[in-house]
Amino acid sequence: MIDYLFYTLVSLGGSFLVYHFVLKQQKTFQFNRAYLIITLILCLIAPLMEIEILDTVPSITELSIQPSENNGIFHQAMNGVTVSEIKKPDHTIYDMIWYVYLAISLCFVFRFVKNLIGIIKLTKQDYIRYANLKLIEGSESKNASSFFNYLFINSESLEEGHYSSSMIQHEVVHCNHWHSLDVLFIELVLCVLWFNPFVWLYKKAIIQNHEFIADHLTVKSGIDINMYSQLIIGSNPTEYRVPFTSGFNFIQIKNRIIMLHRSKSSVFKRTLKVTIALLLFSGIFMLSSFKDLSKPLVVVIDAAHGGRDSGHLNEKDIVLNISNALAQYSNENIKIITLRHEDEFLSLNDRVKFINAQNPDLMISLHCNSAPNANANGVEAFYYDNTKTNSESMKYGMSLLYEQLEGNFDNAKMNTASFKILKDINCPGVLLELGFLSNAEDKAKLNDTNHQQKIAKALYNGLLKASKIKF
């Protein structure tokens, strides 16, 4: 989510700067409108896409090994030194930020719905047909505004012939070009991305360009440009305007007058500007949507026990199911290699040999816990405390534990231990005890297929988040 927000902020910022410095002063109004709407849409979906420029990440072939009959002592007593106990937080800072975001977004949605209902009520009033418009008279403002083919106008304004003819022609342009659709779209985007300053700048640019289009085509229809300019100057930009409507007075008067009297650039210059804008945006789009070709995090998953070594109760089956479920999440970001795929026995030496042969970035050994005290519950993580890999192991262990606290278990502990599976590997390693089979509640979760899927998903999320933390 953070990545998406960052990429949309950067891409929208870059796209708007291209419009501001390359296109804004050009009288390519229809192209400018298309540019603003299309680039806004593309910048919102680009971070969700993955354009693979170069397929430089090779697939990792999983090596097969033969089971050994040398039965290593793997199921040891978990008596490592406790480093810390992790309590499930009631509300984290991220939760509070999320709640604030949702509250403000709901306010924007309420505002949108309220304004939309209000304008729909106005359209239910009696109207007079004029060309493609339905004129609805009111007394709120002298200046007119339109919503699709509805024109809201002050009764007194209709009595001023030169004003009403120019103004109505202006609103006819808004109606014929469906400008209200653009306004509704940008208002909906603001309900979600209200915190992005470039969305607000996009809104201002879109509505301003609507007015440039309407002014240009109104004068082109035969209305005197000087008289029309005086009409714009005489409008009051502070008066009330119906929400979601295109208003005759809505844009800054100075900008409209300047654009109205500006000479059209040569065809060559306009073509050059448009080409530059398209090339610059293409670069922005590619940068915000290309597939990340950085080296994936390679993780070996050791589903403990297997074959004649069943572990606690049906521990070997539970951890195998979770391991296989986790393997389904393997992708270009997190490459999952499972040590065993079925119910087979592998010695500790074979496990260590296989792990080191993969040269992974991390090893996770999955287990289920058991204790004489039936009330003992939760998840525990163990890592080998040495100077070479302890910081990386602790980082991944903490991240994996925190994710398991989100809906799977109520408490977690981080421990150190010198187990062979942790001590003899050449990479950071974490041994996870995923709940207590001696506890009724944990046992029910561990034996539930749906909950096994949730545990696997939480493991993947923990890996993904920890992989982005740099030391």
CSV table of C-alpha atoms in Angstrom, one decimal:
chain,number,residue,atom,x,y,z
A,1,MET,CA,0.0,0.0,0.0
A,2,ILE,CA,2.8,2.4,0.9
A,3,ASP,CA,4.5,1.6,-2.4
A,4,TYR,CA,1.3,2.3,-4.3
A,5,LEU,CA,0.8,5.7,-2.6
A,6,PHE,CA,4.4,6.6,-3.3
A,7,TYR,CA,4.3,5.7,-7.0
A,8,THR,CA,1.0,7.5,-7.6
A,9,LEU,CA,2.4,10.6,-5.9
A,10,VAL,CA,5.5,10.6,-8.0
A,11,SER,CA,3.8,9.7,-11.3
A,12,LEU,CA,0.9,12.2,-10.8
A,13,GLY,CA,3.4,14.9,-9.9
A,14,GLY,CA,5.6,14.2,-13.0
A,15,SER,CA,2.6,14.1,-15.3
A,16,PHE,CA,1.1,17.3,-13.9
A,17,LEU,CA,4.5,19.1,-14.4
A,18,VAL,CA,4.6,17.9,-18.0
A,19,TYR,CA,1.1,19.5,-18.5
A,20,HIS,CA,2.0,22.7,-16.6
A,21,PHE,CA,5.3,23.4,-18.5
A,22,VAL,CA,4.6,21.9,-21.9
A,23,LEU,CA,0.8,21.9,-22.6
A,24,LYS,CA,-0.9,24.4,-20.4
A,25,GLN,CA,-0.1,27.5,-22.5
A,26,GLN,CA,-1.0,25.8,-25.8
A,27,LYS,CA,-4.4,26.1,-27.4
A,28,THR,CA,-4.6,22.3,-27.9
A,29,PHE,CA,-7.6,22.2,-25.6
A,30,GLN,CA,-9.1,18.9,-26.6
A,31,PHE,CA,-5.8,17.2,-26.5
A,32,ASN,CA,-5.1,18.8,-23.1
A,33,ARG,CA,-8.4,17.4,-21.8
A,34,ALA,CA,-7.6,13.9,-23.0
A,35,TYR,CA,-4.1,14.2,-21.6
A,36,LEU,CA,-5.4,15.2,-18.1
A,37,ILE,CA,-8.0,12.5,-17.9
A,38,ILE,CA,-6.0,9.6,-19.4
A,39,THR,CA,-2.8,10.3,-17.5
A,40,LEU,CA,-4.8,10.6,-14.3
A,41,ILE,CA,-6.3,7.1,-14.9
A,42,LEU,CA,-3.0,5.6,-16.0
A,43,CYS,CA,-1.1,7.0,-13.0
A,44,LEU,CA,-3.6,5.4,-10.7
A,45,ILE,CA,-3.4,1.9,-12.3
A,46,ALA,CA,0.3,2.0,-13.3
A,47,PRO,CA,1.6,0.9,-9.9
A,48,LEU,CA,-0.8,-2.1,-10.0
A,49,MET,CA,0.7,-3.2,-13.3
A,50,GLU,CA,3.9,-5.0,-14.0
A,51,ILE,CA,5.6,-4.3,-17.3
A,52,GLU,CA,8.5,-6.8,-17.6
A,53,ILE,CA,11.2,-5.0,-19.5
A,54,LEU,CA,13.9,-7.6,-19.1
A,55,ASP,CA,13.5,-11.1,-17.7
A,56,THR,CA,16.8,-11.2,-15.9
A,57,VAL,CA,15.6,-13.2,-12.9
A,58,PRO,CA,16.2,-16.9,-13.6
A,59,SER,CA,14.0,-19.5,-12.0
A,60,ILE,CA,15.6,-21.4,-9.2
A,61,THR,CA,15.7,-25.2,-9.7
A,62,GLU,CA,14.9,-27.1,-6.5
A,63,LEU,CA,17.5,-29.8,-5.9
A,64,SER,CA,16.3,-33.2,-4.9
A,65,ILE,CA,18.0,-35.2,-2.2
A,66,GLN,CA,17.6,-38.8,-1.1
A,67,PRO,CA,16.4,-39.5,2.4
A,68,SER,CA,19.2,-40.7,4.8
A,69,GLU,CA,18.8,-43.4,7.3
A,70,ASN,CA,21.0,-41.6,9.8
A,71,ASN,CA,18.4,-40.4,12.3
A,72,GLY,CA,19.7,-37.1,13.7
A,73,ILE,CA,18.3,-35.9,17.0
A,74,PHE,CA,16.2,-33.0,15.8
A,75,HIS,CA,13.4,-32.8,18.3
A,76,GLN,CA,15.2,-31.1,21.1
A,77,ALA,CA,13.8,-29.4,24.2
A,78,MET,CA,13.1,-25.8,23.5
A,79,ASN,CA,15.2,-24.3,26.3
A,80,GLY,CA,16.7,-21.2,24.6
A,81,VAL,CA,17.2,-18.0,26.4
A,82,THR,CA,14.2,-15.8,26.1
A,83,VAL,CA,15.1,-12.5,24.6
A,84,SER,CA,11.7,-10.8,24.6
A,85,GLU,CA,8.0,-11.5,24.8
A,86,ILE,CA,5.8,-9.9,22.2
A,87,LYS,CA,2.3,-8.8,23.2
A,88,LYS,CA,-0.4,-8.2,20.7
A,89,PRO,CA,-0.9,-4.5,20.5
A,90,ASP,CA,-4.4,-3.1,20.8
A,91,HIS,CA,-3.8,-0.3,18.3
A,92,THR,CA,-0.6,0.5,16.5
A,93,ILE,CA,0.3,3.8,15.0
A,94,TYR,CA,-0.5,2.3,11.6
A,95,ASP,CA,-4.0,1.4,12.8
A,96,MET,CA,-4.6,5.0,14.0
A,97,ILE,CA,-3.4,6.4,10.6
A,98,TRP,CA,-5.7,4.0,8.8
A,99,TYR,CA,-8.7,5.1,11.0
A,100,VAL,CA,-8.0,8.7,10.4
A,101,TYR,CA,-7.7,8.1,6.6
A,102,LEU,CA,-11.0,6.2,6.6
A,103,ALA,CA,-12.8,8.9,8.6
A,104,ILE,CA,-11.7,11.7,6.3
A,105,SER,CA,-12.5,9.6,3.2
A,106,LEU,CA,-16.0,8.9,4.6
A,107,CYS,CA,-16.4,12.7,5.0
A,108,PHE,CA,-15.5,13.2,1.4
A,109,VAL,CA,-17.9,10.4,0.3
A,110,PHE,CA,-20.7,11.9,2.4
A,111,ARG,CA,-20.0,15.3,0.8
A,112,PHE,CA,-20.0,13.8,-2.7
A,113,VAL,CA,-23.3,11.9,-2.1
A,114,LYS,CA,-24.9,15.0,-0.4
A,115,ASN,CA,-24.0,17.2,-3.4
A,116,LEU,CA,-25.1,14.7,-5.9
A,117,ILE,CA,-28.5,14.2,-4.2
A,118,GLY,CA,-28.9,18.0,-4.0
A,119,ILE,CA,-28.3,18.5,-7.7
A,120,ILE,CA,-30.5,15.5,-8.6
A,121,LYS,CA,-33.3,17.2,-6.6
A,122,LEU,CA,-32.8,20.4,-8.6
A,123,THR,CA,-33.1,18.5,-11.9
A,124,LYS,CA,-36.6,17.4,-10.8
A,125,GLN,CA,-37.9,21.0,-11.0
A,126,ASP,CA,-39.8,22.4,-13.9
A,127,TYR,CA,-37.6,23.3,-16.9
A,128,ILE,CA,-37.7,25.1,-20.2
A,129,ARG,CA,-36.1,23.5,-23.2
A,130,TYR,CA,-33.5,25.5,-25.1
A,131,ALA,CA,-31.5,23.7,-27.8
A,132,ASN,CA,-30.0,20.7,-26.0
A,133,LEU,CA,-30.4,22.2,-22.6
A,134,LYS,CA,-33.1,22.1,-20.0
A,135,LEU,CA,-33.2,25.5,-18.3
A,136,ILE,CA,-34.1,25.5,-14.7
A,137,GLU,CA,-34.7,29.0,-13.3
A,138,GLY,CA,-33.6,30.0,-9.8
A,139,SER,CA,-32.6,33.0,-7.7
A,140,GLU,CA,-29.4,31.9,-6.0
A,141,SER,CA,-26.8,33.4,-8.4
A,142,LYS,CA,-26.8,35.7,-11.4
A,143,ASN,CA,-24.2,33.5,-13.1
A,144,ALA,CA,-25.2,30.2,-14.7
A,145,SER,CA,-23.9,26.7,-14.2
A,146,SER,CA,-24.7,23.4,-16.0
A,147,PHE,CA,-24.8,19.7,-15.1
A,148,PHE,CA,-24.9,17.5,-18.2
A,149,ASN,CA,-27.8,19.0,-20.1
A,150,TYR,CA,-29.3,20.9,-17.2
A,151,LEU,CA,-28.7,24.6,-17.0
A,152,PHE,CA,-29.3,26.4,-13.7
A,153,ILE,CA,-29.8,30.1,-14.3
A,154,ASN,CA,-31.1,33.2,-12.5
A,155,SER,CA,-34.4,34.4,-13.9
A,156,GLU,CA,-33.1,38.0,-14.1
A,157,SER,CA,-30.2,36.9,-16.3
A,158,LEU,CA,-32.6,35.6,-19.0
A,159,GLU,CA,-33.9,39.1,-19.4
A,160,GLU,CA,-30.5,40.4,-20.5
A,161,GLY,CA,-30.4,39.3,-24.1
A,162,HIS,CA,-26.6,39.7,-24.8
A,163,TYR,CA,-25.7,38.1,-21.6
A,164,SER,CA,-28.1,35.1,-21.8
A,165,SER,CA,-27.2,34.3,-25.4
A,166,SER,CA,-23.5,34.2,-24.8
A,167,MET,CA,-23.8,32.4,-21.5
A,168,ILE,CA,-26.2,29.8,-22.8
A,169,GLN,CA,-23.9,29.1,-25.8
A,170,HIS,CA,-21.1,28.7,-23.3
A,171,GLU,CA,-23.1,26.1,-21.4
A,172,VAL,CA,-24.1,24.3,-24.5
A,173,VAL,CA,-20.5,23.6,-25.1
A,174,HIS,CA,-20.1,22.1,-21.6
A,175,CYS,CA,-23.2,20.0,-22.3
A,176,ASN,CA,-22.1,18.8,-25.8
A,177,HIS,CA,-18.7,17.8,-24.6
A,178,TRP,CA,-19.8,16.0,-21.4
A,179,HIS,CA,-17.7,18.0,-19.1
A,180,SER,CA,-19.8,17.0,-16.1
A,181,LEU,CA,-18.5,13.5,-16.5
A,182,ASP,CA,-14.9,14.7,-15.9
A,183,VAL,CA,-16.0,16.6,-12.8
A,184,LEU,CA,-17.7,13.6,-11.3
A,185,PHE,CA,-14.7,11.4,-12.0
A,186,ILE,CA,-12.2,13.7,-10.4
A,187,GLU,CA,-14.5,14.2,-7.4
A,188,LEU,CA,-14.7,10.4,-6.9
A,189,VAL,CA,-10.9,10.2,-7.1
A,190,LEU,CA,-10.6,12.9,-4.4
A,191,CYS,CA,-12.8,10.8,-2.1
A,192,VAL,CA,-9.9,8.2,-2.1
A,193,LEU,CA,-6.8,10.3,-2.7
A,194,TRP,CA,-7.8,13.5,-0.9
A,195,PHE,CA,-4.3,13.6,0.7
A,196,ASN,CA,-2.5,13.7,-2.7
A,197,PRO,CA,-1.8,17.4,-3.6
A,198,PHE,CA,-1.5,16.6,-7.3
A,199,VAL,CA,-5.0,15.3,-7.5
A,200,TRP,CA,-6.3,18.7,-6.4
A,201,LEU,CA,-4.0,20.3,-9.0
A,202,TYR,CA,-5.4,17.9,-11.6
A,203,LYS,CA,-9.0,18.9,-10.6
A,204,LYS,CA,-8.2,22.6,-11.0
A,205,ALA,CA,-6.5,22.0,-14.4
A,206,ILE,CA,-9.3,19.9,-15.7
A,207,ILE,CA,-12.0,22.5,-14.8
A,208,GLN,CA,-9.9,25.3,-16.1
A,209,ASN,CA,-9.4,23.5,-19.4
A,210,HIS,CA,-13.2,23.0,-19.6
A,211,GLU,CA,-13.6,26.8,-19.5
A,212,PHE,CA,-10.9,27.3,-22.1
A,213,ILE,CA,-12.8,24.9,-24.4
A,214,ALA,CA,-16.2,26.6,-23.8
A,215,ASP,CA,-14.8,30.1,-24.2
A,216,HIS,CA,-13.0,29.2,-27.4
A,217,LEU,CA,-16.0,27.5,-29.1
A,218,THR,CA,-18.4,30.1,-27.9
A,219,VAL,CA,-16.4,32.9,-29.6
A,220,LYS,CA,-15.9,30.6,-32.6
A,221,SER,CA,-19.7,30.3,-33.0
A,222,GLY,CA,-19.9,33.9,-34.0
A,223,ILE,CA,-20.1,35.9,-30.7
A,224,ASP,CA,-18.0,39.0,-30.6
A,225,ILE,CA,-14.8,38.4,-28.7
A,226,ASN,CA,-14.6,41.8,-27.1
A,227,MET,CA,-18.2,41.7,-25.9
A,228,TYR,CA,-17.6,38.2,-24.6
A,229,SER,CA,-14.5,39.4,-22.8
A,230,GLN,CA,-16.4,42.1,-21.1
A,231,LEU,CA,-19.0,39.6,-20.1
A,232,ILE,CA,-16.3,37.4,-18.4
A,233,ILE,CA,-14.9,40.5,-16.6
A,234,GLY,CA,-18.3,41.5,-15.4
A,235,SER,CA,-19.0,38.0,-13.9
A,236,ASN,CA,-18.7,37.6,-10.1
A,237,PRO,CA,-16.4,34.7,-9.2
A,238,THR,CA,-17.4,34.7,-5.5
A,239,GLU,CA,-21.1,34.0,-6.1
A,240,TYR,CA,-22.7,30.7,-5.1
A,241,ARG,CA,-22.4,27.9,-7.6
A,242,VAL,CA,-24.3,24.6,-7.6
A,243,PRO,CA,-21.8,21.8,-6.7
A,244,PHE,CA,-20.6,19.5,-9.6
A,245,THR,CA,-21.6,22.0,-12.2
A,246,SER,CA,-19.6,23.8,-14.9
A,247,GLY,CA,-19.9,27.4,-14.1
A,248,PHE,CA,-19.6,30.4,-16.4
A,249,ASN,CA,-17.7,32.2,-13.7
A,250,PHE,CA,-15.7,29.4,-12.2
A,251,ILE,CA,-12.2,29.9,-13.5
A,252,GLN,CA,-9.9,32.8,-12.8
A,253,ILE,CA,-10.9,35.7,-15.0
A,254,LYS,CA,-7.4,36.7,-15.9
A,255,ASN,CA,-6.4,33.3,-17.2
A,256,ARG,CA,-9.6,33.1,-19.4
A,257,ILE,CA,-9.1,36.5,-20.9
A,258,ILE,CA,-5.4,35.8,-21.7
A,259,MET,CA,-6.2,32.4,-23.3
A,260,LEU,CA,-9.1,33.8,-25.2
A,261,HIS,CA,-6.9,36.4,-26.9
A,262,ARG,CA,-3.8,34.3,-27.3
A,263,SER,CA,-2.8,33.5,-30.9
A,264,LYS,CA,-2.7,29.9,-31.9
A,265,SER,CA,0.8,28.4,-32.3
A,266,SER,CA,2.0,27.0,-35.6
A,267,VAL,CA,1.2,23.4,-36.4
A,268,PHE,CA,4.9,22.5,-36.1
A,269,LYS,CA,5.1,24.0,-32.6
A,270,ARG,CA,1.9,22.4,-31.4
A,271,THR,CA,3.0,19.0,-32.8
A,272,LEU,CA,6.3,19.3,-31.1
A,273,LYS,CA,4.8,20.2,-27.8
A,274,VAL,CA,2.3,17.3,-28.0
A,275,THR,CA,5.1,14.8,-29.0
A,276,ILE,CA,7.3,16.0,-26.1
A,277,ALA,CA,4.4,15.6,-23.6
A,278,LEU,CA,3.7,12.1,-24.9
A,279,LEU,CA,7.3,11.0,-24.7
A,280,LEU,CA,7.8,12.4,-21.2
A,281,PHE,CA,4.6,10.8,-19.9
A,282,SER,CA,5.6,7.5,-21.5
A,283,GLY,CA,8.8,7.6,-19.5
A,284,ILE,CA,6.9,8.4,-16.3
A,285,PHE,CA,4.4,5.6,-17.0
A,286,MET,CA,7.2,3.0,-17.6
A,287,LEU,CA,9.1,4.0,-14.4
A,288,SER,CA,5.9,3.7,-12.3
A,289,SER,CA,4.8,0.4,-13.6
A,290,PHE,CA,7.8,-1.6,-14.7
A,291,LYS,CA,8.4,-4.9,-13.0
A,292,ASP,CA,11.0,-4.8,-10.2
A,293,LEU,CA,13.9,-6.8,-11.5
A,294,SER,CA,15.9,-6.8,-8.3
A,295,LYS,CA,17.1,-10.1,-6.9
A,296,PRO,CA,14.2,-11.9,-5.1
A,297,LEU,CA,14.5,-13.0,-1.5
A,298,VAL,CA,15.2,-16.7,-1.6
A,299,VAL,CA,13.7,-18.6,1.3
A,300,VAL,CA,14.0,-22.3,2.1
A,301,ILE,CA,11.1,-23.7,4.1
A,302,ASP,CA,11.9,-26.7,6.2
A,303,ALA,CA,8.7,-28.6,7.1
A,304,ALA,CA,10.0,-30.4,10.2
A,305,HIS,CA,9.8,-34.1,10.9
A,306,GLY,CA,8.3,-36.4,8.3
A,307,GLY,CA,8.2,-40.1,7.6
A,308,ARG,CA,8.8,-42.1,10.8
A,309,ASP,CA,9.4,-38.9,12.7
A,310,SER,CA,5.9,-37.7,13.4
A,311,GLY,CA,6.8,-35.0,16.0
A,312,HIS,CA,4.0,-34.1,18.4
A,313,LEU,CA,0.8,-35.9,17.4
A,314,ASN,CA,0.2,-35.0,13.7
A,315,GLU,CA,2.8,-32.2,13.7
A,316,LYS,CA,4.5,-33.5,10.5
A,317,ASP,CA,1.3,-33.2,8.5
A,318,ILE,CA,0.3,-29.8,9.8
A,319,VAL,CA,3.7,-28.2,9.0
A,320,LEU,CA,3.8,-29.9,5.6
A,321,ASN,CA,0.4,-28.4,4.7
A,322,ILE,CA,1.5,-25.0,5.8
A,323,SER,CA,4.7,-25.3,3.9
A,324,ASN,CA,2.9,-26.3,0.7
A,325,ALA,CA,0.4,-23.5,1.1
A,326,LEU,CA,3.3,-21.0,1.6
A,327,ALA,CA,5.0,-22.3,-1.6
A,328,GLN,CA,1.9,-21.1,-3.6
A,329,TYR,CA,2.9,-17.5,-2.8
A,330,SER,CA,6.3,-17.9,-4.4
A,331,ASN,CA,6.9,-15.0,-6.9
A,332,GLU,CA,9.5,-12.6,-8.3
A,333,ASN,CA,9.7,-10.9,-4.9
A,334,ILE,CA,9.8,-13.9,-2.5
A,335,LYS,CA,11.2,-17.1,-4.0
A,336,ILE,CA,10.0,-20.1,-1.9
A,337,ILE,CA,11.9,-23.4,-1.9
A,338,THR,CA,10.3,-26.2,0.1
A,339,LEU,CA,12.6,-28.8,1.6
A,340,ARG,CA,10.1,-31.6,1.5
A,341,HIS,CA,6.9,-31.9,-0.5
A,342,GLU,CA,5.5,-35.1,1.0
A,343,ASP,CA,5.6,-37.3,4.0
A,344,GLU,CA,9.2,-38.3,3.9
A,345,PHE,CA,12.0,-38.6,6.5
A,346,LEU,CA,15.1,-36.4,6.2
A,347,SER,CA,17.9,-36.3,8.7
A,348,LEU,CA,19.3,-33.1,10.2
A,349,ASN,CA,22.5,-33.5,8.1
A,350,ASP,CA,20.5,-33.9,4.9
A,351,ARG,CA,18.4,-30.9,5.8
A,352,VAL,CA,21.4,-28.7,6.5
A,353,LYS,CA,23.2,-29.9,3.3
A,354,PHE,CA,20.1,-29.1,1.2
A,355,ILE,CA,19.7,-25.6,2.7
A,356,ASN,CA,23.3,-24.7,2.2
A,357,ALA,CA,23.3,-26.0,-1.4
A,358,GLN,CA,20.5,-23.5,-2.3
A,359,ASN,CA,22.6,-20.5,-0.9
A,360,PRO,CA,19.3,-18.9,0.3
A,361,ASP,CA,18.8,-15.5,2.0
A,362,LEU,CA,16.8,-17.1,4.8
A,363,MET,CA,15.7,-20.5,6.2
A,364,ILE,CA,12.5,-21.0,8.1
A,365,SER,CA,11.9,-24.3,10.0
A,366,LEU,CA,8.3,-24.9,10.8
A,367,HIS,CA,7.2,-26.8,13.9
A,368,CYS,CA,4.3,-27.1,16.3
A,369,ASN,CA,4.8,-26.8,20.1
A,370,SER,CA,3.7,-28.8,23.1
A,371,ALA,CA,3.9,-28.3,26.8
A,372,PRO,CA,2.7,-30.0,30.1
A,373,ASN,CA,0.7,-26.9,30.8
A,374,ALA,CA,-2.4,-27.0,28.7
A,375,ASN,CA,-2.8,-23.2,29.0
A,376,ALA,CA,0.5,-22.5,27.2
A,377,ASN,CA,-0.3,-21.1,23.8
A,378,GLY,CA,0.9,-18.8,21.1
A,379,VAL,CA,3.8,-18.7,18.6
A,380,GLU,CA,7.5,-18.8,19.3
A,381,ALA,CA,10.5,-17.9,17.2
A,382,PHE,CA,14.1,-19.1,17.7
A,383,TYR,CA,17.3,-17.9,16.1
A,384,TYR,CA,21.0,-18.6,16.6
A,385,ASP,CA,22.7,-15.7,18.4
A,386,ASN,CA,26.0,-15.2,16.5
A,387,THR,CA,27.6,-12.1,15.2
A,388,LYS,CA,27.3,-13.1,11.5
A,389,THR,CA,23.5,-13.5,11.0
A,390,ASN,CA,21.8,-12.6,14.3
A,391,SER,CA,20.5,-9.2,13.2
A,392,GLU,CA,19.0,-10.6,10.0
A,393,SER,CA,17.5,-13.6,11.8
A,394,MET,CA,16.0,-11.4,14.5
A,395,LYS,CA,14.6,-9.0,11.9
A,396,TYR,CA,12.8,-11.8,10.0
A,397,GLY,CA,11.8,-13.5,13.3
A,398,MET,CA,10.2,-10.4,14.7
A,399,SER,CA,8.3,-9.7,11.4
A,400,LEU,CA,7.0,-13.3,11.2
A,401,LEU,CA,5.8,-13.1,14.8
A,402,TYR,CA,4.0,-9.8,14.4
A,403,GLU,CA,2.1,-11.1,11.3
A,404,GLN,CA,1.0,-14.2,13.2
A,405,LEU,CA,-0.5,-11.9,15.9
A,406,GLU,CA,-2.8,-10.5,13.3
A,407,GLY,CA,-5.7,-13.0,13.6
A,408,ASN,CA,-3.8,-16.2,14.2
A,409,PHE,CA,-2.4,-16.2,17.8
A,410,ASP,CA,-2.7,-13.9,20.8
A,411,ASN,CA,0.9,-13.8,22.0
A,412,ALA,CA,4.4,-14.5,20.8
A,413,LYS,CA,7.9,-15.0,22.1
A,414,MET,CA,11.4,-14.5,20.6
A,415,ASN,CA,14.1,-16.8,21.8
A,416,THR,CA,17.7,-17.8,21.1
A,417,ALA,CA,18.8,-21.4,20.7
A,418,SER,CA,21.8,-23.3,19.3
A,419,PHE,CA,19.9,-26.0,17.4
A,420,LYS,CA,21.8,-27.7,14.6
A,421,ILE,CA,19.3,-26.5,11.9
A,422,LEU,CA,20.1,-22.9,13.0
A,423,LYS,CA,23.8,-23.2,13.9
A,424,ASP,CA,25.1,-25.1,10.9
A,425,ILE,CA,23.5,-23.3,8.0
A,426,ASN,CA,25.3,-20.5,6.1
A,427,CYS,CA,22.4,-18.0,6.1
A,428,PRO,CA,20.0,-16.4,8.6
A,429,GLY,CA,17.5,-18.8,10.0
A,430,VAL,CA,14.4,-18.8,12.1
A,431,LEU,CA,12.7,-21.8,13.8
A,432,LEU,CA,9.0,-21.2,14.3
A,433,GLU,CA,6.8,-23.0,16.8
A,434,LEU,CA,3.3,-22.3,15.3
A,435,GLY,CA,1.1,-22.8,18.3
A,436,PHE,CA,0.8,-25.5,21.0
A,437,LEU,CA,-0.9,-28.8,20.1
A,438,SER,CA,-1.2,-29.3,23.8
A,439,ASN,CA,-3.6,-26.3,23.9
A,440,ALA,CA,-7.2,-26.9,22.8
A,441,GLU,CA,-7.6,-23.6,21.0
A,442,ASP,CA,-4.2,-23.7,19.2
A,443,LYS,CA,-4.8,-27.3,18.3
A,444,ALA,CA,-8.1,-26.5,16.7
A,445,LYS,CA,-6.5,-23.7,14.6
A,446,LEU,CA,-3.6,-25.8,13.5
A,447,ASN,CA,-5.8,-28.7,12.3
A,448,ASP,CA,-8.2,-26.4,10.4
A,449,THR,CA,-7.3,-26.2,6.7
A,450,ASN,CA,-8.5,-22.7,6.4
A,451,HIS,CA,-6.5,-21.6,9.3
A,452,GLN,CA,-3.4,-23.3,7.9
A,453,GLN,CA,-3.9,-21.1,4.8
A,454,LYS,CA,-4.1,-18.0,7.0
A,455,ILE,CA,-0.9,-18.9,8.8
A,456,ALA,CA,0.9,-19.4,5.4
A,457,LYS,CA,-0.4,-16.1,4.2
A,458,ALA,CA,0.8,-14.4,7.4
A,459,LEU,CA,4.2,-16.0,6.9
A,460,TYR,CA,4.4,-14.6,3.4
A,461,ASN,CA,3.3,-11.1,4.5
A,462,GLY,CA,6.0,-11.2,7.3
A,463,LEU,CA,8.7,-12.1,4.7
A,464,LEU,CA,7.5,-9.4,2.3
A,465,LYS,CA,7.6,-6.7,4.9
A,466,ALA,CA,10.9,-7.7,6.5
A,467,SER,CA,12.5,-7.9,3.0
A,468,LYS,CA,12.0,-4.2,2.6
A,469,ILE,CA,13.8,-3.3,5.9
A,470,LYS,CA,17.4,-2.5,5.3
A,471,PHE,CA,20.1,-2.5,8.0
